[in-house]
PDB file of C-alpha atoms in Angstrom:
ATOM      1  CA  MET Q   1       7.991 -34.821  28.600  1.00  0.00           C
ATOM      2  CA  ALA Q   2      11.530 -33.472  27.769  1.00  0.00           C
ATOM      3  CA  SER Q   3      10.854 -34.322  24.093  1.00  0.00           C
ATOM      4  CA  THR Q   4       7.692 -32.454  24.065  1.00  0.00           C
ATOM      5  CA  LYS Q   5       9.254 -29.357  25.565  1.00  0.00           C
ATOM      6  CA  ASN Q   6      12.137 -29.492  23.129  1.00  0.00           C
ATOM      7  CA  PHE Q   7       9.481 -29.688  20.380  1.00  0.00           C
ATOM      8  CA  VAL Q   8       7.866 -26.665  21.585  1.00  0.00           C
ATOM      9  CA  LEU Q   9      10.897 -24.686  21.846  1.00  0.00           C
ATOM     10  CA  LEU Q  10      11.785 -25.825  18.229  1.00  0.00           C
ATOM     11  CA  LEU Q  11       8.310 -24.461  17.181  1.00  0.00           C
ATOM     12  CA  VAL Q  12       8.793 -21.183  18.804  1.00  0.00           C
ATOM     13  CA  SER Q  13      12.231 -20.812  17.296  1.00  0.00           C
ATOM     14  CA  CYS Q  14      10.988 -21.370  14.029  1.00  0.00           C
ATOM     15  CA  ALA Q  15       8.053 -18.937  14.390  1.00  0.00           C
ATOM     16  CA  THR Q  16      10.628 -16.309  15.565  1.00  0.00           C
ATOM     17  CA  LEU Q  17      12.807 -16.914  12.630  1.00  0.00           C
ATOM     18  CA  GLN Q  18       9.837 -16.530  10.324  1.00  0.00           C
ATOM     19  CA  ILE Q  19       8.936 -13.179  11.924  1.00  0.00           C
ATOM     20  CA  SER Q  20      12.465 -12.005  11.847  1.00  0.00           C
ATOM     21  CA  ILE Q  21      12.739 -12.530   8.120  1.00  0.00           C
ATOM     22  CA  ALA Q  22       9.187 -11.273   7.268  1.00  0.00           C
ATOM     23  CA  GLY Q  23      10.139  -7.447   6.597  1.00  0.00           C
ATOM     24  CA  ASP Q  24      12.850  -5.742   4.882  1.00  0.00           C
ATOM     25  CA  PRO Q  25      16.295  -7.427   5.498  1.00  0.00           C
ATOM     26  CA  ASP Q  26      18.590  -6.008   8.111  1.00  0.00           C
ATOM     27  CA  ILE Q  27      21.668  -4.265   6.873  1.00  0.00           C
ATOM     28  CA  LEU Q  28      25.072  -4.419   8.277  1.00  0.00           C
ATOM     29  CA  SER Q  29      25.918  -0.655   8.268  1.00  0.00           C
ATOM     30  CA  ASP Q  30      24.429   2.598   9.218  1.00  0.00           C
ATOM     31  CA  PHE Q  31      22.951   3.242   5.640  1.00  0.00           C
ATOM     32  CA  ILE Q  32      23.344   2.089   2.120  1.00  0.00           C
ATOM     33  CA  VAL Q  33      24.973   4.641  -0.385  1.00  0.00           C
ATOM     34  CA  PRO Q  34      24.213   3.758  -3.959  1.00  0.00           C
ATOM     35  CA  PRO Q  35      27.520   3.174  -6.148  1.00  0.00           C
ATOM     36  CA  VAL Q  36      26.250   5.670  -8.555  1.00  0.00           C
ATOM     37  CA  LEU Q  37      26.008   8.653  -6.078  1.00  0.00           C
ATOM     38  CA  LYS Q  38      27.213  11.834  -7.630  1.00  0.00           C
ATOM     39  CA  GLY Q  39      28.981  14.288  -5.583  1.00  0.00           C
ATOM     40  CA  PRO Q  40      29.901  14.100  -1.813  1.00  0.00           C
ATOM     41  CA  LEU Q  41      27.893  12.308   0.783  1.00  0.00           C
ATOM     42  CA  ASP Q  42      26.182  14.945   2.899  1.00  0.00           C
ATOM     43  CA  GLY Q  43      22.768  15.949   4.254  1.00  0.00           C
ATOM     44  CA  ASN Q  44      21.250  16.238   0.579  1.00  0.00           C
ATOM     45  CA  PHE Q  45      21.348  12.478   0.316  1.00  0.00           C
ATOM     46  CA  PHE Q  46      19.068  11.903   3.305  1.00  0.00           C
ATOM     47  CA  THR Q  47      16.552  14.799   2.204  1.00  0.00           C
ATOM     48  CA  PHE Q  48      13.545  14.089   0.018  1.00  0.00           C
ATOM     49  CA  THR Q  49      12.141  17.349  -1.586  1.00  0.00           C
ATOM     50  CA  GLY Q  50       9.389  15.524  -3.968  1.00  0.00           C
ATOM     51  CA  MET Q  51       6.582  16.645  -1.793  1.00  0.00           C
ATOM     52  CA  ARG Q  52       7.326  20.396  -2.266  1.00  0.00           C
ATOM     53  CA  ALA Q  53       5.341  20.114  -5.391  1.00  0.00           C
ATOM     54  CA  LEU Q  54       2.168  19.550  -3.348  1.00  0.00           C
ATOM     55  CA  VAL Q  55       2.617  22.744  -1.382  1.00  0.00           C
ATOM     56  CA  ASN Q  56       0.248  25.487  -2.634  1.00  0.00           C
ATOM     57  CA  ALA Q  57      -0.642  23.235  -5.765  1.00  0.00           C
ATOM     58  CA  PRO Q  58      -4.192  22.905  -6.810  1.00  0.00           C
ATOM     59  CA  PHE Q  59      -6.069  19.850  -5.773  1.00  0.00           C
ATOM     60  CA  PRO Q  60      -5.996  17.269  -8.519  1.00  0.00           C
ATOM     61  CA  THR Q  61      -9.148  16.348 -10.365  1.00  0.00           C
ATOM     62  CA  THR Q  62      -8.646  12.461 -10.027  1.00  0.00           C
ATOM     63  CA  PHE Q  63      -7.096  10.320  -7.296  1.00  0.00           C
ATOM     64  CA  LYS Q  64      -3.387  10.751  -7.047  1.00  0.00           C
ATOM     65  CA  VAL Q  65      -0.594   9.314  -5.206  1.00  0.00           C
ATOM     66  CA  THR Q  66       2.798  10.914  -4.331  1.00  0.00           C
ATOM     67  CA  LYS Q  67       5.387   8.425  -3.156  1.00  0.00           C
ATOM     68  CA  ALA Q  68       8.513   8.606  -1.158  1.00  0.00           C
ATOM     69  CA  ALA Q  69       9.712   5.217  -1.518  1.00  0.00           C
ATOM     70  CA  MET Q  70      13.258   3.669  -2.344  1.00  0.00           C
ATOM     71  CA  ALA Q  71      12.693   4.342  -5.989  1.00  0.00           C
ATOM     72  CA  GLU Q  72      12.199   8.062  -5.421  1.00  0.00           C
ATOM     73  CA  PHE Q  73      14.180   8.388  -2.382  1.00  0.00           C
ATOM     74  CA  PRO Q  74      17.366   5.948  -2.320  1.00  0.00           C
ATOM     75  CA  ALA Q  75      18.385   6.692   1.194  1.00  0.00           C
ATOM     76  CA  LEU Q  76      15.571   4.763   2.141  1.00  0.00           C
ATOM     77  CA  ASN Q  77      17.210   1.474   1.124  1.00  0.00           C
ATOM     78  CA  GLY Q  78      17.582  -0.591   4.308  1.00  0.00           C
ATOM     79  CA  GLN Q  79      15.648   1.548   6.551  1.00  0.00           C
ATOM     80  CA  SER Q  80      12.223  -0.232   6.220  1.00  0.00           C
ATOM     81  CA  VAL Q  81      10.087   2.795   6.016  1.00  0.00           C
ATOM     82  CA  SER Q  82       8.419   4.886   3.235  1.00  0.00           C
ATOM     83  CA  TYR Q  83       5.695   7.526   2.740  1.00  0.00           C
ATOM     84  CA  ALA Q  84       2.933   8.146   0.335  1.00  0.00           C
ATOM     85  CA  VAL Q  85       0.423  11.286   0.276  1.00  0.00           C
ATOM     86  CA  LEU Q  86      -3.016  10.189  -1.128  1.00  0.00           C
ATOM     87  CA  GLN Q  87      -5.141  13.170  -2.623  1.00  0.00           C
ATOM     88  CA  PHE Q  88      -8.875  12.070  -3.090  1.00  0.00           C
ATOM     89  CA  PRO Q  89     -11.031  14.651  -4.998  1.00  0.00           C
ATOM     90  CA  ASN Q  90     -14.773  14.304  -4.348  1.00  0.00           C
ATOM     91  CA  SER Q  91     -16.334  10.860  -4.898  1.00  0.00           C
ATOM     92  CA  THR Q  92     -12.940   9.324  -5.794  1.00  0.00           C
ATOM     93  CA  VAL Q  93     -11.552   5.822  -4.766  1.00  0.00           C
ATOM     94  CA  ASN Q  94      -8.176   4.102  -4.486  1.00  0.00           C
ATOM     95  CA  PRO Q  95      -9.281   0.711  -5.827  1.00  0.00           C
ATOM     96  CA  PRO Q  96      -8.839  -2.519  -3.950  1.00  0.00           C
ATOM     97  CA  HIS Q  97      -5.128  -3.421  -3.886  1.00  0.00           C
ATOM     98  CA  THR Q  98      -2.441  -5.079  -1.681  1.00  0.00           C
ATOM     99  CA  HIS Q  99       0.946  -4.064  -0.463  1.00  0.00           C
ATOM    100  CA  PRO Q 100       2.937  -7.633  -0.396  1.00  0.00           C
ATOM    101  CA  ARG Q 101       5.765  -6.389   1.503  1.00  0.00           C
ATOM    102  CA  ALA Q 102       4.486  -3.739   4.144  1.00  0.00           C
ATOM    103  CA  SER Q 103       1.731  -3.097   6.396  1.00  0.00           C
ATOM    104  CA  GLU Q 104       0.118   0.505   5.864  1.00  0.00           C
ATOM    105  CA  LEU Q 105      -0.548   3.238   8.644  1.00  0.00           C
ATOM    106  CA  LEU Q 106      -2.866   5.849   7.237  1.00  0.00           C
ATOM    107  CA  PHE Q 107      -3.365   9.173   8.921  1.00  0.00           C
ATOM    108  CA  LEU Q 108      -6.296  11.146   7.526  1.00  0.00           C
ATOM    109  CA  LEU Q 109      -5.392  15.111   7.221  1.00  0.00           C
ATOM    110  CA  MET Q 110      -8.515  16.394   5.526  1.00  0.00           C
ATOM    111  CA  GLY Q 111     -11.848  15.353   4.896  1.00  0.00           C
ATOM    112  CA  SER Q 112     -13.447  11.998   5.444  1.00  0.00           C
ATOM    113  CA  LEU Q 113     -12.706   8.386   4.083  1.00  0.00           C
ATOM    114  CA  GLU Q 114     -14.530   5.152   3.956  1.00  0.00           C
ATOM    115  CA  VAL Q 115     -11.834   2.428   4.396  1.00  0.00           C
ATOM    116  CA  GLY Q 116     -11.683  -1.089   4.667  1.00  0.00           C
ATOM    117  CA  PHE Q 117      -9.650  -4.513   4.195  1.00  0.00           C
ATOM    118  CA  VAL Q 118     -10.444  -8.208   3.805  1.00  0.00           C
ATOM    119  CA  ASP Q 119      -8.826 -10.678   6.054  1.00  0.00           C
ATOM    120  CA  THR Q 120      -7.922 -14.226   4.943  1.00  0.00           C
ATOM    121  CA  THR Q 121     -11.436 -15.513   5.969  1.00  0.00           C
ATOM    122  CA  ASN Q 122     -12.992 -13.132   3.734  1.00  0.00           C
ATOM    123  CA  LYS Q 123     -14.277 -10.763   6.554  1.00  0.00           C
ATOM    124  CA  LEU Q 124     -14.522  -7.340   5.588  1.00  0.00           C
ATOM    125  CA  PHE Q 125     -13.465  -4.604   8.340  1.00  0.00           C
ATOM    126  CA  THR Q 126     -14.576  -1.263   7.305  1.00  0.00           C
ATOM    127  CA  GLN Q 127     -14.562   2.337   9.143  1.00  0.00           C
ATOM    128  CA  THR Q 128     -15.532   6.037   8.160  1.00  0.00           C
ATOM    129  CA  LEU Q 129     -12.606   7.832   9.161  1.00  0.00           C
ATOM    130  CA  GLN Q 130     -12.591  11.748  10.039  1.00  0.00           C
ATOM    131  CA  GLN Q 131      -9.878  14.123   9.892  1.00  0.00           C
ATOM    132  CA  GLY Q 132      -7.269  13.213  12.624  1.00  0.00           C
ATOM    133  CA  ASP Q 133      -8.004   9.511  12.505  1.00  0.00           C
ATOM    134  CA  ILE Q 134      -5.522   6.897  11.876  1.00  0.00           C
ATOM    135  CA  PHE Q 135      -6.257   3.237  10.278  1.00  0.00           C
ATOM    136  CA  VAL Q 136      -3.908   0.315   9.914  1.00  0.00           C
ATOM    137  CA  PHE Q 137      -4.178  -1.960   6.892  1.00  0.00           C
ATOM    138  CA  PRO Q 138      -2.362  -5.248   7.650  1.00  0.00           C
ATOM    139  CA  LYS Q 139       0.579  -6.515   5.398  1.00  0.00           C
ATOM    140  CA  GLY Q 140      -0.776  -8.334   2.249  1.00  0.00           C
ATOM    141  CA  LEU Q 141      -4.551  -7.943   2.657  1.00  0.00           C
ATOM    142  CA  VAL Q 142      -6.686  -6.532   0.126  1.00  0.00           C
ATOM    143  CA  HIS Q 143      -7.733  -2.928   1.158  1.00  0.00           C
ATOM    144  CA  PHE Q 144      -9.273   0.275  -0.369  1.00  0.00           C
ATOM    145  CA  GLN Q 145     -10.191   3.871   0.429  1.00  0.00           C
ATOM    146  CA  PHE Q 146     -12.925   5.845  -0.930  1.00  0.00           C
ATOM    147  CA  ASN Q 147     -14.157   9.362  -0.532  1.00  0.00           C
ATOM    148  CA  ARG Q 148     -17.844   9.129  -0.509  1.00  0.00           C
ATOM    149  CA  ASP Q 149     -18.282  12.820  -0.161  1.00  0.00           C
ATOM    150  CA  ALA Q 150     -19.579  14.644  -3.250  1.00  0.00           C
ATOM    151  CA  ASN Q 151     -18.241  18.068  -2.174  1.00  0.00           C
ATOM    152  CA  ILE Q 152     -15.146  17.920  -0.091  1.00  0.00           C
ATOM    153  CA  PRO Q 153     -11.882  16.333  -1.026  1.00  0.00           C
ATOM    154  CA  ALA Q 154      -9.756  14.164   1.330  1.00  0.00           C
ATOM    155  CA  LEU Q 155      -6.214  14.137   1.975  1.00  0.00           C
ATOM    156  CA  ALA Q 156      -4.207  11.276   3.639  1.00  0.00           C
ATOM    157  CA  LEU Q 157      -0.530  10.464   4.552  1.00  0.00           C
ATOM    158  CA  SER Q 158       0.494   6.776   4.426  1.00  0.00           C
ATOM    159  CA  ALA Q 159       3.307   5.237   6.162  1.00  0.00           C
ATOM    160  CA  PHE Q 160       4.666   1.881   5.215  1.00  0.00           C
ATOM    161  CA  GLY Q 161       6.935  -0.721   7.075  1.00  0.00           C
ATOM    162  CA  SER Q 162       9.035  -1.277   4.018  1.00  0.00           C
ATOM    163  CA  ALA Q 163      11.162   0.953   1.824  1.00  0.00           C
ATOM    164  CA  ASN Q 164       9.587  -0.760  -1.299  1.00  0.00           C
ATOM    165  CA  ALA Q 165       6.200  -1.982  -0.053  1.00  0.00           C
ATOM    166  CA  GLY Q 166       5.043  -2.717  -3.570  1.00  0.00           C
ATOM    167  CA  THR Q 167       1.337  -2.310  -4.803  1.00  0.00           C
ATOM    168  CA  VAL Q 168      -0.750  -4.961  -6.588  1.00  0.00           C
ATOM    169  CA  SER Q 169      -3.817  -3.557  -7.947  1.00  0.00           C
ATOM    170  CA  VAL Q 170      -6.748  -6.075  -8.032  1.00  0.00           C
ATOM    171  CA  PRO Q 171      -8.633  -4.650 -11.051  1.00  0.00           C
ATOM    172  CA  ASN Q 172      -5.357  -4.266 -12.981  1.00  0.00           C
ATOM    173  CA  SER Q 173      -3.898  -7.483 -12.036  1.00  0.00           C
ATOM    174  CA  VAL Q 174      -6.977  -9.441 -12.907  1.00  0.00           C
ATOM    175  CA  PHE Q 175      -8.435  -7.598 -15.932  1.00  0.00           C
ATOM    176  CA  ASN Q 176      -5.409  -5.834 -17.467  1.00  0.00           C
ATOM    177  CA  THR Q 177      -3.202  -8.845 -17.916  1.00  0.00           C
ATOM    178  CA  THR Q 178      -3.228 -11.619 -20.476  1.00  0.00           C
ATOM    179  CA  ILE Q 179      -5.423 -14.074 -18.194  1.00  0.00           C
ATOM    180  CA  ASP Q 180      -7.700 -16.065 -20.506  1.00  0.00           C
ATOM    181  CA  ASP Q 181     -11.221 -14.343 -20.717  1.00  0.00           C
ATOM    182  CA  GLN Q 182     -12.979 -17.730 -20.476  1.00  0.00           C
ATOM    183  CA  ALA Q 183     -10.935 -18.595 -17.410  1.00  0.00           C
ATOM    184  CA  LEU Q 184     -11.849 -15.278 -16.082  1.00  0.00           C
ATOM    185  CA  ALA Q 185     -15.545 -15.738 -16.863  1.00  0.00           C
ATOM    186  CA  LEU Q 186     -15.618 -19.124 -15.188  1.00  0.00           C
ATOM    187  CA  SER Q 187     -13.920 -17.671 -12.106  1.00  0.00           C
ATOM    188  CA  PHE Q 188     -16.390 -14.746 -11.745  1.00  0.00           C
ATOM    189  CA  LYS Q 189     -19.453 -16.856 -12.826  1.00  0.00           C
ATOM    190  CA  THR Q 190     -20.306 -14.603 -15.735  1.00  0.00           C
ATOM    191  CA  ASP Q 191     -19.716 -14.599 -19.633  1.00  0.00           C
ATOM    192  CA  VAL Q 192     -16.920 -13.732 -21.785  1.00  0.00           C
ATOM    193  CA  ALA Q 193     -18.708 -10.609 -23.206  1.00  0.00           C
ATOM    194  CA  THR Q 194     -18.824  -9.279 -19.724  1.00  0.00           C
ATOM    195  CA  ILE Q 195     -15.192  -9.721 -18.983  1.00  0.00           C
ATOM    196  CA  GLN Q 196     -14.262  -8.068 -22.145  1.00  0.00           C
ATOM    197  CA  LYS Q 197     -16.444  -5.000 -21.279  1.00  0.00           C
ATOM    198  CA  ILE Q 198     -14.859  -4.919 -17.958  1.00  0.00           C
ATOM    199  CA  LYS Q 199     -11.403  -4.937 -19.690  1.00  0.00           C
ATOM    200  CA  SER Q 200     -12.380  -2.342 -22.124  1.00  0.00           C
ATOM    201  CA  GLY Q 201     -13.545   0.030 -19.172  1.00  0.00           C
ATOM    202  CA  LEU Q 202     -10.243  -0.233 -17.175  1.00  0.00           C
ATOM    203  CA  SER Q 203      -7.961   0.231 -20.616  1.00  0.00           C
ATOM    204  CA  GLY Q 204      -9.800   3.536 -21.245  1.00  0.00           C
TER     205      GLY Q 204
END
């Protein structure tokens, strides 16, 4: 009985350890200052002004993402958070993709969006969001957003549980790499000509 109890405790400890290392690593200081910082450390370092370009700017004609992640905002290093503004003109899509290092919390500010993700059992979870709705995409799962409306654009703000969530585009990672055409044709149960047609469409 005691050995069974110890085994269960060991399993719980291992699970807890896995959860604790699943996100960005903890830092041993209040924040991380890059060694190439120019000038004195002050409030400017902790301020990101890149979103100002969106204020009063015309809405884009194609889907656009504006990021505030570690690459754009170095003060996020070690803070396990980042943002992105997603602009969806009429009838545009953010194609299926994953964020390998973070879950995503999407807040719809304007318009409507059809969103969804596929879990590891290949079950699709979808929802049509209206202005003011929030939807969570679990970490690492394939997901998408689609503005089906032919007349009204959509605007969303996404928060990520990582300073560097990463994005893996499913269409690009499959068809815009050097995976052999025949391997892709067999995988998708089609022919090489179809695979090449898809590739040419993505590269245009």
